[in-house]
Short mmCIF file of C-alpha atoms in Angstrom, two decimals:
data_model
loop_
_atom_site.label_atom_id
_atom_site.label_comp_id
_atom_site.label_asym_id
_atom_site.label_seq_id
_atom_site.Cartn_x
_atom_site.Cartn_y
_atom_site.Cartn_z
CA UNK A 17 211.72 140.22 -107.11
CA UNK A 18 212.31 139.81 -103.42
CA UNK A 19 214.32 136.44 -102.44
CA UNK A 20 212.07 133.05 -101.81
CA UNK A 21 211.39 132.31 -98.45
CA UNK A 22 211.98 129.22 -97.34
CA UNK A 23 211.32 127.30 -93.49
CA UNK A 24 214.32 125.68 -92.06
CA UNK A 25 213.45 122.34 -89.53
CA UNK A 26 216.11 121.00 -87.62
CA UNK A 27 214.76 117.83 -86.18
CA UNK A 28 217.39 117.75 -83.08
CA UNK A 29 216.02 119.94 -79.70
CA UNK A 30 220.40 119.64 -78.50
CA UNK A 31 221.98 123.60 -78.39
CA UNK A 32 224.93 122.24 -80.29
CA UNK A 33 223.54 120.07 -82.83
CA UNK A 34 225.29 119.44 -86.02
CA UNK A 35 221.85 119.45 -88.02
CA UNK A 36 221.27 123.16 -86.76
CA UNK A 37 224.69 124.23 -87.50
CA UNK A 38 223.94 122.73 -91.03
CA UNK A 39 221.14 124.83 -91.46
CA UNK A 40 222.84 128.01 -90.18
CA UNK A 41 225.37 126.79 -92.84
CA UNK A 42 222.49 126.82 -95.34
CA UNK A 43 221.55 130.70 -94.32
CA UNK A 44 225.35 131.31 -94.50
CA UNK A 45 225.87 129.55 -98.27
CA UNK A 46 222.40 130.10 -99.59
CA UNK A 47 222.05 130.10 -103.08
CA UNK A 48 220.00 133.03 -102.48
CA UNK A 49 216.99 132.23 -100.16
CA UNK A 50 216.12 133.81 -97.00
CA UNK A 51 216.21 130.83 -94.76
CA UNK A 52 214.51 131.03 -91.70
CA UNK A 53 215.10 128.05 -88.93
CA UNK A 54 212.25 127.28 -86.82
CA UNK A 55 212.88 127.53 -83.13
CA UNK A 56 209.70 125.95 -81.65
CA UNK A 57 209.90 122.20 -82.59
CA UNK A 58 210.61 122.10 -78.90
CA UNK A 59 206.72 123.59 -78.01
CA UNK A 60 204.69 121.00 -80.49
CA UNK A 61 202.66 119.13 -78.01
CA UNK A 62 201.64 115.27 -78.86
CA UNK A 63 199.78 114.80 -82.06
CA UNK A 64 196.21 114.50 -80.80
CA UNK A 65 193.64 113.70 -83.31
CA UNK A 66 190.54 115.33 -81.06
CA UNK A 67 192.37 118.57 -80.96
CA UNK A 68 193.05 118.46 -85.05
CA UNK A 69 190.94 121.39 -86.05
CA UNK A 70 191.25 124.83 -87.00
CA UNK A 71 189.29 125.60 -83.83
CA UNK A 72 191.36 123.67 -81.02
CA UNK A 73 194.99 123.25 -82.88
CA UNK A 74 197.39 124.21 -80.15
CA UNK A 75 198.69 128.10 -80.42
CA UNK A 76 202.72 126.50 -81.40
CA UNK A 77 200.54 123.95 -84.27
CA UNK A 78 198.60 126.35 -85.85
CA UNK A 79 202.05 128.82 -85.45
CA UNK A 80 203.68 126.08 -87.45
CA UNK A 81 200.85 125.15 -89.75
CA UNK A 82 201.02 129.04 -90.94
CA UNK A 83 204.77 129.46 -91.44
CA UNK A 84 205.10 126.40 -93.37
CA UNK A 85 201.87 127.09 -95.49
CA UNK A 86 203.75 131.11 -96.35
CA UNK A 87 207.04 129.68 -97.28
CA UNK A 88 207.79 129.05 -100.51
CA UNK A 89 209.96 125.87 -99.70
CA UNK A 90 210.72 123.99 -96.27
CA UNK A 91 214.57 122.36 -95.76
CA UNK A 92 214.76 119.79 -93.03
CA UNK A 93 217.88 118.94 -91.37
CA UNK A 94 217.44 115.34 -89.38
CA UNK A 95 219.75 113.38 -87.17
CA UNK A 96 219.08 109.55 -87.12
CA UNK A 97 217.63 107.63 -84.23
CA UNK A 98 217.20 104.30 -83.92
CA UNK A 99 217.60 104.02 -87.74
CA UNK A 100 214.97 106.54 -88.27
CA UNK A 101 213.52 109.87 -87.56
CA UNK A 102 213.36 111.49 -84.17
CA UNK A 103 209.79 111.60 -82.39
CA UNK A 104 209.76 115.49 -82.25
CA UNK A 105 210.16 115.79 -85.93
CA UNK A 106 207.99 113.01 -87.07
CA UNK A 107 205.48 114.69 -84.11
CA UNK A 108 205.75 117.79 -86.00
CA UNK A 109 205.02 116.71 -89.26
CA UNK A 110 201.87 114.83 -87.99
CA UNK A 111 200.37 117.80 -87.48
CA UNK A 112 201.19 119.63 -90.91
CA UNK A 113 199.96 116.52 -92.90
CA UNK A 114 195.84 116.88 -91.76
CA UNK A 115 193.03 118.97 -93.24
CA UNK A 116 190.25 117.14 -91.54
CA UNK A 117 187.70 119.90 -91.93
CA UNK A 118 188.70 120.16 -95.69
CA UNK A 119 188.61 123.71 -95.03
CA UNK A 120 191.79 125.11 -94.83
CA UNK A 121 194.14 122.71 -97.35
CA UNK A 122 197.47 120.56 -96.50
CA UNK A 123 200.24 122.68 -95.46
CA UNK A 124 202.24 120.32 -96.95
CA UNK A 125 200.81 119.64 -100.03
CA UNK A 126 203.00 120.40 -103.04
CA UNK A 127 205.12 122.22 -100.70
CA UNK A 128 208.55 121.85 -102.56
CA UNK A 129 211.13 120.78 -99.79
CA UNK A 130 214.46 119.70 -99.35
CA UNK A 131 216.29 116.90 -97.15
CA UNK A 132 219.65 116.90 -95.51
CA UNK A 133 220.67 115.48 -92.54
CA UNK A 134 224.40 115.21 -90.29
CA UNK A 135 225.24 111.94 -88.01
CA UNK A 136 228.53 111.45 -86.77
CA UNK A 137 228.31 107.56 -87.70
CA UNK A 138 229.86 106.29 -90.96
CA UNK A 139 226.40 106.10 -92.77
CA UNK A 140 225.19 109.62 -91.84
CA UNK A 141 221.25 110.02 -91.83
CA UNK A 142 220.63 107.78 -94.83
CA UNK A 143 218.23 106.05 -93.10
CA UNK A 144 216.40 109.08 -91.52
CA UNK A 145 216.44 110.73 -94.83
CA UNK A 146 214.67 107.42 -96.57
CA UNK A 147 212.20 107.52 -93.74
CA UNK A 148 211.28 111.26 -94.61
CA UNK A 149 211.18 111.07 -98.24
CA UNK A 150 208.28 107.94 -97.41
CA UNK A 151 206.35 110.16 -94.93
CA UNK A 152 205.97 113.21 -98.40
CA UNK A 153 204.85 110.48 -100.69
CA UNK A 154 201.75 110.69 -97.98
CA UNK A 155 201.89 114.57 -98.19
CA UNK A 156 202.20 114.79 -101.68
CA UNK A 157 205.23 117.02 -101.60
CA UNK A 158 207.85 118.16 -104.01
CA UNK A 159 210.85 116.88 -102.38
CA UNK A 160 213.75 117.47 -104.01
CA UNK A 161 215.39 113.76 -105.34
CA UNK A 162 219.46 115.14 -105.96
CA UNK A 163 221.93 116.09 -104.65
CA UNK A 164 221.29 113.84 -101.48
CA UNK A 165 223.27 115.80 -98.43
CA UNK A 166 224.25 113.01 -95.80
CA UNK A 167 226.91 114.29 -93.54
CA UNK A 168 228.96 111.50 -91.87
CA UNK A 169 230.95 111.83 -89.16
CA UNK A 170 230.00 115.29 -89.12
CA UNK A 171 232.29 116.16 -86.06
CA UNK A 172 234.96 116.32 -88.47
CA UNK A 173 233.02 118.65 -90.72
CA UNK A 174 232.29 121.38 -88.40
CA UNK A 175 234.79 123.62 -86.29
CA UNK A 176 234.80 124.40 -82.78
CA UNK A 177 232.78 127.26 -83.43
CA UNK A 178 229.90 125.37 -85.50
CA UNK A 179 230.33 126.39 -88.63
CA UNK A 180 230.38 124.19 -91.35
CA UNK A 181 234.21 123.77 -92.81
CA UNK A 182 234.17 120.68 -95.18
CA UNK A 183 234.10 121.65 -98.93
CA UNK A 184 232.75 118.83 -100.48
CA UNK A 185 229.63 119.46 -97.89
CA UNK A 186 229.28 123.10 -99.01
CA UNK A 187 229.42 122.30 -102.52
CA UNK A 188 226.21 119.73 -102.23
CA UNK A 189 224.36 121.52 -99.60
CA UNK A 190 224.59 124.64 -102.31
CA UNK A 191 223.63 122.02 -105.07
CA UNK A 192 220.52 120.98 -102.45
CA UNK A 193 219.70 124.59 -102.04
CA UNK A 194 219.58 125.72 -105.85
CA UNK A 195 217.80 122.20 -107.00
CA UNK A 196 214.72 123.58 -104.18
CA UNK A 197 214.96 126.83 -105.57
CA UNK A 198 214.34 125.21 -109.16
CA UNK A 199 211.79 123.64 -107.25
CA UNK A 200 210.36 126.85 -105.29
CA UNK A 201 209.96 128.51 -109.48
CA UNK A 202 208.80 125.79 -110.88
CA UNK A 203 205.84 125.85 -108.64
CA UNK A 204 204.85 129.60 -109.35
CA UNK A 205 207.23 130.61 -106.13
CA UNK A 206 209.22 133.46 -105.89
CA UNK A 207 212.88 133.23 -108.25
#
């Protein structure tokens, strides 16, 4: 049976950022998923409520909207602002949480998903993360409860190079990879 596919989010836009290098870590140390990270976060315009249909959804929405409703899981990968989640990624997930025209069904909706997220402060994205897991009680998805990957002062868990080089971190993000997998099955996806 071919491998589940599963959306990677990385809520930082910045080339270098640890949160992307953790999900190319997850593609890398995959429990055996084909991860695919999302480059477009970037094109999501403002959530706009009069453009919310299947009719007038901007091209890079209704792009989204489709990849996330053919994956068998989503992982998201969030830095921490301002004790929170970043604008572009909460943006993002505006627009995947609608079905207005109660046509075409919540993207998110029992979509079984992961969490992670990689901060250089001393408390990681704990915060972030606890924002997230509040915004899928909304959704109604299957979010994935343990292992919880915070990655604090991730510069010292990454090389030069990005790639991820901390053991400990490998050993849970693998842990947060195969419970969303149990996760993916459990909800008729692909094992």
């Amino acid at each position: 049976m071919p491998a589940s596919r599963v959306l990677a989010i990385s809520g930082s836009l910045r080339a270098d950022s640890h949160n992307t290098q953790l999900l190319r870590a997850a593609q890398k140390f995959n429990t055996g998923q084909d991860i695919e990270i999302y480059e477009g976060l970037r094109e999501i315009p403002p959530y706009d409520l009069d453009l919310d249909t299947p009719e007038l959804r901007p091209a890079p929405v209704a792009e989204l909207r489709r990849r996330v409703q053919e994956a068998d899981g989503l992982l998201i990968a969030t830095p921490e602002f301002n004790y929170s989640v970043p604008g572009v990624l909460k943006n993002a997930l505006d627009w995947l949480s609608t079905d207005w025209t109660r046509t075409e069904g919540l993207p998110l909706n029992r979509k079984p998903l992961a969490i992670m997220g990689a901060a250089p402060t001393n408390f990681g994205t704990v915060r972030a993360q606890l924002a997230l897991r509040q915004m899928f009680v909304w959704t109604d998805s299957d979010v994935v409860v343990k292992p919880e990957v915070h990655v604090f002062r991730s510069h010292e868990r990454f090389d030069a190079d990005g790639n991820l080089t901390d053991e400990v971190t490998i050993e849970l993000l693998q842990g947060l990879l195969s419970a969303l997998q149990a996760k993916i099955e459990a909800a008729g996806g692909r094992s």
